[in-house]
Tab-separated table of C-alpha atoms and ligand atoms in Angstrom:
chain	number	residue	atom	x	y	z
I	1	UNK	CA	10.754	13.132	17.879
I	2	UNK	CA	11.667	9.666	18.614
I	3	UNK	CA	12.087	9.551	22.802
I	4	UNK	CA	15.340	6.993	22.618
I	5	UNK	CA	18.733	9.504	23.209
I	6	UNK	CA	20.415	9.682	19.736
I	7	UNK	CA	23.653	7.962	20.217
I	8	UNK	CA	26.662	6.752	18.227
I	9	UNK	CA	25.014	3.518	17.365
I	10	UNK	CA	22.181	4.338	16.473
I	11	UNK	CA	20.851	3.092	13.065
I	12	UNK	CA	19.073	4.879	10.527
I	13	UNK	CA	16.419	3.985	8.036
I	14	UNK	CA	14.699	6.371	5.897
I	15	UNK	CA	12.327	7.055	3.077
I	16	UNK	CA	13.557	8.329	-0.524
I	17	UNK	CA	10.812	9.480	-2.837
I	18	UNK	CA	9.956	13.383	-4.345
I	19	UNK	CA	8.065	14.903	-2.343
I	20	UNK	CA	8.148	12.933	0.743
I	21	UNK	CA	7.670	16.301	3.483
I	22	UNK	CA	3.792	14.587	3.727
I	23	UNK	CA	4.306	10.711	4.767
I	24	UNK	CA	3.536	9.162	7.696
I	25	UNK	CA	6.407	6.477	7.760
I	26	UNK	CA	8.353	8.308	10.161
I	27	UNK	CA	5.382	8.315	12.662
I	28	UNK	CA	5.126	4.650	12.133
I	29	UNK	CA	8.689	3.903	12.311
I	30	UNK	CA	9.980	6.261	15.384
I	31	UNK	CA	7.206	4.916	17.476
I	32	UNK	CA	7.731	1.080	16.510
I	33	UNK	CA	11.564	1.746	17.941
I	34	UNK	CA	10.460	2.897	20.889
I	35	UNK	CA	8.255	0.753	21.788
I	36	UNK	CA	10.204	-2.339	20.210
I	37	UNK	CA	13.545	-1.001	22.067
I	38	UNK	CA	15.418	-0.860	18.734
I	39	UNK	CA	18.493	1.564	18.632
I	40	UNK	CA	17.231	3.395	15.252
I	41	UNK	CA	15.477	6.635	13.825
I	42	UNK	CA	14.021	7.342	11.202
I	43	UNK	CA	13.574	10.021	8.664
I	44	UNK	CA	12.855	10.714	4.962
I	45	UNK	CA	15.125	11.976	2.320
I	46	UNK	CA	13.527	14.075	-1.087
I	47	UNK	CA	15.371	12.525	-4.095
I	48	UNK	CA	14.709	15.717	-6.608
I	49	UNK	CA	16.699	14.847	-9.237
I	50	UNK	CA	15.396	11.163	-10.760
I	51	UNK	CA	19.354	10.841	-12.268
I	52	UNK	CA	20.693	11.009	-8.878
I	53	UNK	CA	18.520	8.335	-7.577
I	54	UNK	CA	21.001	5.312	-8.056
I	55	UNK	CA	23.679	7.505	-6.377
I	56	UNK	CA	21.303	7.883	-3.763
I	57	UNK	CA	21.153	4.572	-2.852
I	58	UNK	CA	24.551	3.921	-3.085
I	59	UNK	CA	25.466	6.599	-1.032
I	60	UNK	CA	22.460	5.661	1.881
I	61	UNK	CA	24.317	1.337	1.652
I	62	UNK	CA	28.053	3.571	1.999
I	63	UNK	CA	26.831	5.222	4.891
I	64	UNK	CA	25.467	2.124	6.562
I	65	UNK	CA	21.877	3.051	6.858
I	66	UNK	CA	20.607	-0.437	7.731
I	67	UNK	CA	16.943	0.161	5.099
I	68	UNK	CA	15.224	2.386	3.193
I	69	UNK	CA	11.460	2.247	2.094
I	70	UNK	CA	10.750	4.425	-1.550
I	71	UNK	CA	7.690	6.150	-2.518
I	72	UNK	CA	6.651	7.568	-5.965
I	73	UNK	CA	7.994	8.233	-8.307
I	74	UNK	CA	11.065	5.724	-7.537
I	75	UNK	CA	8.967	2.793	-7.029
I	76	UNK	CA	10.387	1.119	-10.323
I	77	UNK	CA	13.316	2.761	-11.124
I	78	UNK	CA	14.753	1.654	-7.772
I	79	UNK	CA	14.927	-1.993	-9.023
I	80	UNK	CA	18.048	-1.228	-11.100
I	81	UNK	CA	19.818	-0.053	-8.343
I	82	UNK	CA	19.417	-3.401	-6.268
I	83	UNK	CA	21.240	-6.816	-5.727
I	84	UNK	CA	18.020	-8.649	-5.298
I	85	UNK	CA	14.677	-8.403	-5.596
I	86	UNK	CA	11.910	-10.643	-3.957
I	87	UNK	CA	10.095	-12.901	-6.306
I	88	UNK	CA	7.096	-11.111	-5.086
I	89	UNK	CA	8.236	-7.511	-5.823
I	90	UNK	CA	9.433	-8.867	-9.187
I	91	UNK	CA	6.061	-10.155	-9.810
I	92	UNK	CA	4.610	-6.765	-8.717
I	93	UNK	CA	7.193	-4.684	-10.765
I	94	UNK	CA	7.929	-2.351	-7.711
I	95	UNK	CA	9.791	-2.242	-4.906
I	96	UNK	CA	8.816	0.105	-1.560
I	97	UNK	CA	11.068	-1.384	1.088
I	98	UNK	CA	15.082	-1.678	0.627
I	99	UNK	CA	16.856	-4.200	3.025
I	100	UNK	CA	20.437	-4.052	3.850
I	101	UNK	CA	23.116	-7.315	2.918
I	102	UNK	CA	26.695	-7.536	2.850
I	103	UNK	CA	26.706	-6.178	-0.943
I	104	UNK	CA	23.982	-4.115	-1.320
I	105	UNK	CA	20.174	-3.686	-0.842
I	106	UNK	CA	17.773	-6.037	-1.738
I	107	UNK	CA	13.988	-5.007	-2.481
I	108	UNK	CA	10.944	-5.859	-1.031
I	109	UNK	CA	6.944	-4.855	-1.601
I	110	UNK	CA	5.437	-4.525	1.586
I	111	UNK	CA	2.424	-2.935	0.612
I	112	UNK	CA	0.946	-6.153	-0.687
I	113	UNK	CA	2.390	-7.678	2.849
I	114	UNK	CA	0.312	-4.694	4.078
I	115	UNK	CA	-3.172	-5.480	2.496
I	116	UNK	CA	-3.191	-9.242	2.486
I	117	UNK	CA	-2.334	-8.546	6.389
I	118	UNK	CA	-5.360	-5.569	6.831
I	119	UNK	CA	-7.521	-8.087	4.506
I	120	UNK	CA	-6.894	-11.028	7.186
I	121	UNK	CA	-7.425	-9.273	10.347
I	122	UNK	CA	-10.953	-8.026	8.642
I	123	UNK	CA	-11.691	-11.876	7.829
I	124	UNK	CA	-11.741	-11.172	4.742
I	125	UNK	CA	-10.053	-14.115	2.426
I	126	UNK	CA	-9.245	-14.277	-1.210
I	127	UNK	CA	-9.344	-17.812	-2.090
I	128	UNK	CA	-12.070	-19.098	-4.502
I	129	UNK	CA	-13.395	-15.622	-4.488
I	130	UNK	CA	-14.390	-12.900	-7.383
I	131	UNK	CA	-12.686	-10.050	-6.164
I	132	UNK	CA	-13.337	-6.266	-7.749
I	133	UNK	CA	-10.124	-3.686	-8.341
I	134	UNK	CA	-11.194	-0.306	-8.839
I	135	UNK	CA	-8.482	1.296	-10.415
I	136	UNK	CA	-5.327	0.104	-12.222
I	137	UNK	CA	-2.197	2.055	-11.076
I	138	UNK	CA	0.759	1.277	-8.708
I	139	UNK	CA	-1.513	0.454	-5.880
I	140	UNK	CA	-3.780	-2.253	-7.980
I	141	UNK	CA	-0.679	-3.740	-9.446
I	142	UNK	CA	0.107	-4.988	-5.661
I	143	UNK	CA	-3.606	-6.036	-5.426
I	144	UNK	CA	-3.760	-7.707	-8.619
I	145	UNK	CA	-1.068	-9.842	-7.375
I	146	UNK	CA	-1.845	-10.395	-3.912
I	147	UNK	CA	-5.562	-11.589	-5.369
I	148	UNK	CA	-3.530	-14.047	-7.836
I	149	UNK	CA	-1.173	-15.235	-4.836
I	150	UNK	CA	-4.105	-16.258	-2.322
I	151	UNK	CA	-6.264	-17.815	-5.068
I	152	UNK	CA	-9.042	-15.867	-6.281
I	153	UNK	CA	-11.357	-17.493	-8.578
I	154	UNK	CA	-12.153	-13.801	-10.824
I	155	UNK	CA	-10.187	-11.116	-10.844
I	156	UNK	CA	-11.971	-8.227	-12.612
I	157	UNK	CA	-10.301	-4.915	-12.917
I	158	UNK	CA	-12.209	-1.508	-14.039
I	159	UNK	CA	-10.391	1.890	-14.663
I	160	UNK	CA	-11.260	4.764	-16.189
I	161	UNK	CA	-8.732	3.880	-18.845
I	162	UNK	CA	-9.731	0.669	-20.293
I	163	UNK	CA	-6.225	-0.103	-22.021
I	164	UNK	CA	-4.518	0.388	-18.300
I	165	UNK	CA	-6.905	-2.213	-16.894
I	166	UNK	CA	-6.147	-4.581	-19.587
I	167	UNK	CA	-2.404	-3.796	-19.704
I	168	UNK	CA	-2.978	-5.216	-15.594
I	169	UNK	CA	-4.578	-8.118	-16.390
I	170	UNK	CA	-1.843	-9.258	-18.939
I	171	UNK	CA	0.985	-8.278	-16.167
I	172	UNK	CA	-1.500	-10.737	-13.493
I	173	UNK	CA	-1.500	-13.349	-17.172
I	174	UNK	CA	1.844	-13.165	-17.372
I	175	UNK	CA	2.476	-15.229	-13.966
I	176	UNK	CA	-0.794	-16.923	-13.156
I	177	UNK	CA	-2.832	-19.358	-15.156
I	178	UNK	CA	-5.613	-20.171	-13.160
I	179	UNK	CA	-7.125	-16.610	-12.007
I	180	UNK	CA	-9.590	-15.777	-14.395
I	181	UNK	CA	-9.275	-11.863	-15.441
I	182	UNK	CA	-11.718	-9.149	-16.311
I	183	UNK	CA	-10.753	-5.736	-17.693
I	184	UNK	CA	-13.510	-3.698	-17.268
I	185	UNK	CA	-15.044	0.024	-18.060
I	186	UNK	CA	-15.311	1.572	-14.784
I	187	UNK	CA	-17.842	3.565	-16.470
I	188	UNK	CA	-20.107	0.975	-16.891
I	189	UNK	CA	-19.611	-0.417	-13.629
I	190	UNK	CA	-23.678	-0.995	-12.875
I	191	UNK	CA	-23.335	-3.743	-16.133
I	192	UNK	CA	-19.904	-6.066	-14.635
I	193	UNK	CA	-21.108	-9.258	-15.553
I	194	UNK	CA	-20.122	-10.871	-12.177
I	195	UNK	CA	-21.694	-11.033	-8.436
I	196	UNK	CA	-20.796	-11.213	-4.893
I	197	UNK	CA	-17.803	-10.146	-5.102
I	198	UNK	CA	-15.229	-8.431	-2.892
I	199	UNK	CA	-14.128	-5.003	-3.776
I	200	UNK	CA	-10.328	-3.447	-3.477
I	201	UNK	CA	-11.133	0.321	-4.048
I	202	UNK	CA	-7.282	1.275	-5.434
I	203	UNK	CA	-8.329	5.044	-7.257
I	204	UNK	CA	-7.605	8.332	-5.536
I	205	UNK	CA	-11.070	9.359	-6.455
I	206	UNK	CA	-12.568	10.341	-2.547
I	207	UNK	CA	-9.260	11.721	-1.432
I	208	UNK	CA	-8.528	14.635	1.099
I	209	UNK	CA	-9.475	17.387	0.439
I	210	UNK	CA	-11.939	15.912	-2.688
I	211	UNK	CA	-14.306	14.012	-0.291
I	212	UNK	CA	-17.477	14.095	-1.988
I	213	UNK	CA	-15.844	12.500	-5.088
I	214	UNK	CA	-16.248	8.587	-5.477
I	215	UNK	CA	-15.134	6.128	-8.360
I	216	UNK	CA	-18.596	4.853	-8.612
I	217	UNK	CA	-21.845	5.329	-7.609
I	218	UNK	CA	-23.772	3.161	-9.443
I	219	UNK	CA	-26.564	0.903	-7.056
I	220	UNK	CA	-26.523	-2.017	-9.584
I	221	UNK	CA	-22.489	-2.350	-8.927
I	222	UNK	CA	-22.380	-1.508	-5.349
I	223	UNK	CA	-25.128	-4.185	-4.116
I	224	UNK	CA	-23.047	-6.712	-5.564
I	225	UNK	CA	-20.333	-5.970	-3.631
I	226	UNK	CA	-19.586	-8.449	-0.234
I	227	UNK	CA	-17.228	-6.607	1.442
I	228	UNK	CA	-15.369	-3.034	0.346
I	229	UNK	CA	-11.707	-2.276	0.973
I	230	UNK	CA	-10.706	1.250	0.334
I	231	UNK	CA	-7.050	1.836	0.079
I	232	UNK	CA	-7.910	5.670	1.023
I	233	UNK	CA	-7.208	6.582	4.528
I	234	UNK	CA	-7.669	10.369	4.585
I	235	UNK	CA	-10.764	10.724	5.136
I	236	UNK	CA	-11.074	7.872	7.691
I	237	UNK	CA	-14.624	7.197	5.739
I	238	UNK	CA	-14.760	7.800	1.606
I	239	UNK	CA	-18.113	8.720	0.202
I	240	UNK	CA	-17.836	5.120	-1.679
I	241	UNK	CA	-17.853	3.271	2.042
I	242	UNK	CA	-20.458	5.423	2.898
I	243	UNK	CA	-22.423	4.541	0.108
I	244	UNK	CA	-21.826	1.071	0.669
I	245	UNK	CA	-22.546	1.250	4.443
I	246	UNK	CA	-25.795	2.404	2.603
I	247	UNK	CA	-26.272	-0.864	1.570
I	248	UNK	CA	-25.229	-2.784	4.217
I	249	UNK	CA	-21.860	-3.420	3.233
I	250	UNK	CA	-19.173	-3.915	5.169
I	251	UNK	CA	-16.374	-1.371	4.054
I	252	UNK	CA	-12.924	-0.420	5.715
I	253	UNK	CA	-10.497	2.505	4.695
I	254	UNK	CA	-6.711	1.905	3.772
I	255	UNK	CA	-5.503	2.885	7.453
I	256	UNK	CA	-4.274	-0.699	8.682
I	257	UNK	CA	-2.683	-1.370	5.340
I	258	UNK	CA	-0.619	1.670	5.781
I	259	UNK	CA	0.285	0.503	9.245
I	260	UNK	CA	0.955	-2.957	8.493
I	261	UNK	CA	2.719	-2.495	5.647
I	262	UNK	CA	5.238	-0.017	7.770
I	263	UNK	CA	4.910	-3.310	10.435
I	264	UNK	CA	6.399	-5.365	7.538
I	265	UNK	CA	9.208	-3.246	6.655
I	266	UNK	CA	10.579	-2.500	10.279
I	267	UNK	CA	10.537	-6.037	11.235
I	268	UNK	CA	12.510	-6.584	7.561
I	269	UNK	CA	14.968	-4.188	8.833
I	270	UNK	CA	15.031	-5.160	12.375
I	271	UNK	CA	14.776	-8.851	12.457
I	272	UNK	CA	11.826	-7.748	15.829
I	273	UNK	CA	8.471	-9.466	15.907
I	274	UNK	CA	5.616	-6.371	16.561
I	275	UNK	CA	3.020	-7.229	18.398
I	276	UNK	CA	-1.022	-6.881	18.126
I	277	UNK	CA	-0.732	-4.273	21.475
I	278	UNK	CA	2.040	-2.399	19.868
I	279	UNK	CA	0.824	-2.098	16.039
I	280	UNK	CA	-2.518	-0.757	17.703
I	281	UNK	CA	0.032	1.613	19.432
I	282	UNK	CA	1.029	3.108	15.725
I	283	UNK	CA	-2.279	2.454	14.983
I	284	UNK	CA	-3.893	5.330	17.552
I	285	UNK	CA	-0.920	7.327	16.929
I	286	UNK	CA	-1.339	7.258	12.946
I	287	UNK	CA	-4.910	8.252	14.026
I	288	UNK	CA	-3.890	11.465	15.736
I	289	UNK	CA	-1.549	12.547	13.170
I	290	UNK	CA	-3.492	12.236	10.437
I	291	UNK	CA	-7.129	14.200	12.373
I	292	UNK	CA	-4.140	16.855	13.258
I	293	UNK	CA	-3.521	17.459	9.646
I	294	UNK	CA	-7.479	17.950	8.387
W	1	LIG	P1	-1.758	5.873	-9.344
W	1	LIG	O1	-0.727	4.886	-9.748
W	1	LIG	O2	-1.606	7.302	-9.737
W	1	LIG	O3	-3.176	5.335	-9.902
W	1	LIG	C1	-4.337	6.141	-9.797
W	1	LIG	C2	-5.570	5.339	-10.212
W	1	LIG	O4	-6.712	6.164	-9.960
W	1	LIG	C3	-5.609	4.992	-11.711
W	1	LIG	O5	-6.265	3.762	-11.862
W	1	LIG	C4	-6.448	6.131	-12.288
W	1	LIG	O6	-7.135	5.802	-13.462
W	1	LIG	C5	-7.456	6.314	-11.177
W	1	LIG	N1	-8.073	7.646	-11.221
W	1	LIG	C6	-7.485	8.844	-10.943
W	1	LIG	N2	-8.360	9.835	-11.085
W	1	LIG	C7	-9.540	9.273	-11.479
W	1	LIG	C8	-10.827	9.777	-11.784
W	1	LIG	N3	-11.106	11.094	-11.698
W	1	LIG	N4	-11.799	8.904	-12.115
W	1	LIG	C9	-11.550	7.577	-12.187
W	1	LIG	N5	-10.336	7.022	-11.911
W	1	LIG	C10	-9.354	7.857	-11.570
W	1	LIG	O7	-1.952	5.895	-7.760
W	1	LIG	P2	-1.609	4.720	-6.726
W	1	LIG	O8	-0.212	4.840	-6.277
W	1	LIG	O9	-2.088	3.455	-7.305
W	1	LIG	O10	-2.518	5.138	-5.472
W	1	LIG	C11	-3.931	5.051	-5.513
W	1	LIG	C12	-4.526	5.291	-4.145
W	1	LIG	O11	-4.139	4.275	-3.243
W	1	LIG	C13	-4.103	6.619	-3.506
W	1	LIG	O12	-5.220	7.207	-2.914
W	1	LIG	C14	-3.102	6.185	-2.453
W	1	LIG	O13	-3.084	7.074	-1.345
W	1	LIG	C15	-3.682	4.844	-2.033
W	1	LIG	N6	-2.666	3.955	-1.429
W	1	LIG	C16	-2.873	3.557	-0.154
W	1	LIG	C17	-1.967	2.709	0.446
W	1	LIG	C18	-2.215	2.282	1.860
W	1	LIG	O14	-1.255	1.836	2.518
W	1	LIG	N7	-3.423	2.335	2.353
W	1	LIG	C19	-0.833	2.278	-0.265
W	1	LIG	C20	-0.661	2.684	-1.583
W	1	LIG	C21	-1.597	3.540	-2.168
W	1	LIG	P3	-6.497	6.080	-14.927
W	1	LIG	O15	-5.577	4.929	-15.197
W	1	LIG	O16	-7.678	6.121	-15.835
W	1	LIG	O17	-5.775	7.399	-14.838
C-alpha cells in the first residue's frame, strides 16, 4: 500500500492489459511516489473484453487519470485509441506507456527507454557493434529498434520461426538503411555466420517456473557471444546466463530494464527526475517482491 494518505487530489495512473493481477508496475510506481513526494497511486485495471478497450481509455482520459502504461495483449491495438504517438513507438509498432494532454493520450514505448538505459549502466554500447536477438516477438521488436537507433553495425535475429525473424528484419528495413540484418534459424544457432557479438536474449524460453529450459545451448554460438542480456527476470539467473557465465561471459537478467522502463514512464507522467539512490530503492524492493513470489 502506498504510505502517502489518499486524499482528494490525489492522481491516479494505472495499468490496462488482460490479465494484469501478476505485474510488478504497481510496486514500482507506489514506491517511486513516495519516495519522489508525488501526490499519486497507482493500480492496474483487467481490460477483459478487447472491444471495450477504446472505451477504456476514454473513460480512464474522462476521469482524469493523469497516465496509463498497457501490457499484452493491448500493446497495438491501443495506438488507435491515441492522439499521438512518439516517432519511436511508431517505429516500434507498440505503445506501453499512455501520457495525458489537453485532448487525449499520447503513446510512448518505454521499454526500449528501459533497455537502452539497463544496456548503458552495464557499459554495454550498441554503436558499430554486431548485436544477437534471440527471439522475434513484442519484446525484440523494441530491441530491434533500439539496436537500429544507437547504430549497430549487424543486427542478426534468430527465432524458432524463421518467417517471424525475417518479418523483423523487414519492420527494422523499413526505417533504417545502414544496419545490416540477419534472419536467422535459432536452430542452427552454433553455424551464425558472425562473431563477437552482443546478445539480447528476448524468448520466454528459461522462464519461472521452466528454469532448466534455455533458447540455446549450443558452445559454438555461446563463445561468440561478448556480453549476454536476458530480458528474463524471474529467475534472477536463466540457465542461458549460467551457461554463459560458463564461458566467461558477462550476462545480466531483464530486472533493471523492468525498473527503468517503469523509471521512464513515471517521470513521463510526473514531469520528476528519479534518482540513482531512489531507482536502487525500487530496485531492492522489486527484488523482494519478486523472491516472495518463488
Ligand atoms: P512474445 O511476443 O510472445 O514472443 C515470444 C518469443 O519467444 C518468440 O520469439 C517465440 O518464438 C519465442 N519462443 C517461445 N517459446 C519458444 C520455444 N519453446 N523455443 C524457442 N523460442 C520460443 O513475448 P514477448 O512479449 O516478446 O516477451 C518475451 C520475454 O521478454 C518474456 O519472458 C518477457 O517476460 C520478457 N520481457 C521482459 C521485459 C523487461 O522489462 N525485462 C519487458 C518485456 C518483455 P516463435 O516466434 O517461434 O513463437
Amino acid at each position: 500500500m502506498p504510505e502517502q494518505e489518499i486524499k482528494g487530489s490525489t492522481r491516479l495512473c494505472g495499468l490496462i492489459g488482460n490479465p494484469v493481477r501478476h505485474t510488478f508496475s504497481p510496486q514500482i510506481h507506489n514506491t517511486l511516489a513516495d519516495l519522489t513526494g508525488q501526490d499519486l497511486v497507482y493500480t492496474a485495471f483487467p481490460v477483459e473484453n478487447p472491444e471495450g478497450l477504446d472505451a477504456a481509455v476514454r473513460g480512464a482520459f474522462e476521469l482524469g487519470i493523469l497516465g496509463m502504461n498497457v501490457t499484452v495483449p493491448y500493446k497495438q491495438d491501443v495506438m488507435k485509441s491515441l492522439v499521438g504517438i512518439d516517432p519511436a513507438a511508431e517505429r516500434i509498432g507498440a505503445v506501453n506507456t499512455l501520457v495525458r494532454t489537453e485532448n487525449g493520450y499520447k503513446g510512448y514505448n518505454t521499454d526500449y527507454v528501459g533497455l537502452r538505459r539497463a544496456l548503458e549502466d552495464k557499459g554495454i554500447s550498441l554503436k558499430g557493434k554486431n548485436v544477437v536477438l534471440v527471439g522475434a516477438g513484442g519484446a525484440a521488436r523494441s530491441a530491434a529498434i533500439l539496436c537500429a537507433e544507437e547504430g549497430a553495425e549487424c543486427l542478426a535475429i534468430l527465432n524458432r520461426t524463421v518467417e517471424k525473424a525475417q518479418s523483423l528484419c523487414d519492420a527494422v528495413a523499413a526505417h533504417y538503411d545502414k544496419i545490416k540484418l540477419l534472419p536467422f534459424d535459432l536452430q542452427k544457432a552454433g553455424s551464425l555466420p558472425l562473431d563477437a557479438y552482443i546478445v539480447i536474449q528476448c524468448t520466454n524460453v528459461g522462464l519461472y517456473p521452466k528454469v532448466q529450459e534455455t533458447p540455446v545451448s549450443d558452445p559454438a554460438f555461446i563463445r561468440k557471444a561478448e556480453a549476454v542480456y536476458d530480458l528474463i527476470y524471474t529467475p534472477e539467473e536463466t540457465r542461458f546466463m549460467k551457461l554463459c557465465k560458463e564461458y566467461g561471459i558477462p550476462a545480466w537478467n531483464g530486472m533493471d530494464m523492468l525498473l527503468w522502463q517503469g523509471v521512464s514512464s513515471f517521470e513521463l507522467w510526473t514531469g520528476a527526475q528519479v534518482t540513482a539512490a531512489q531507482a536502487e530503492i525500487v530496485k531492492k524492493k522489486l527484488r523482494k517482491v519478486l523472491k516472495e513470489r518463488q
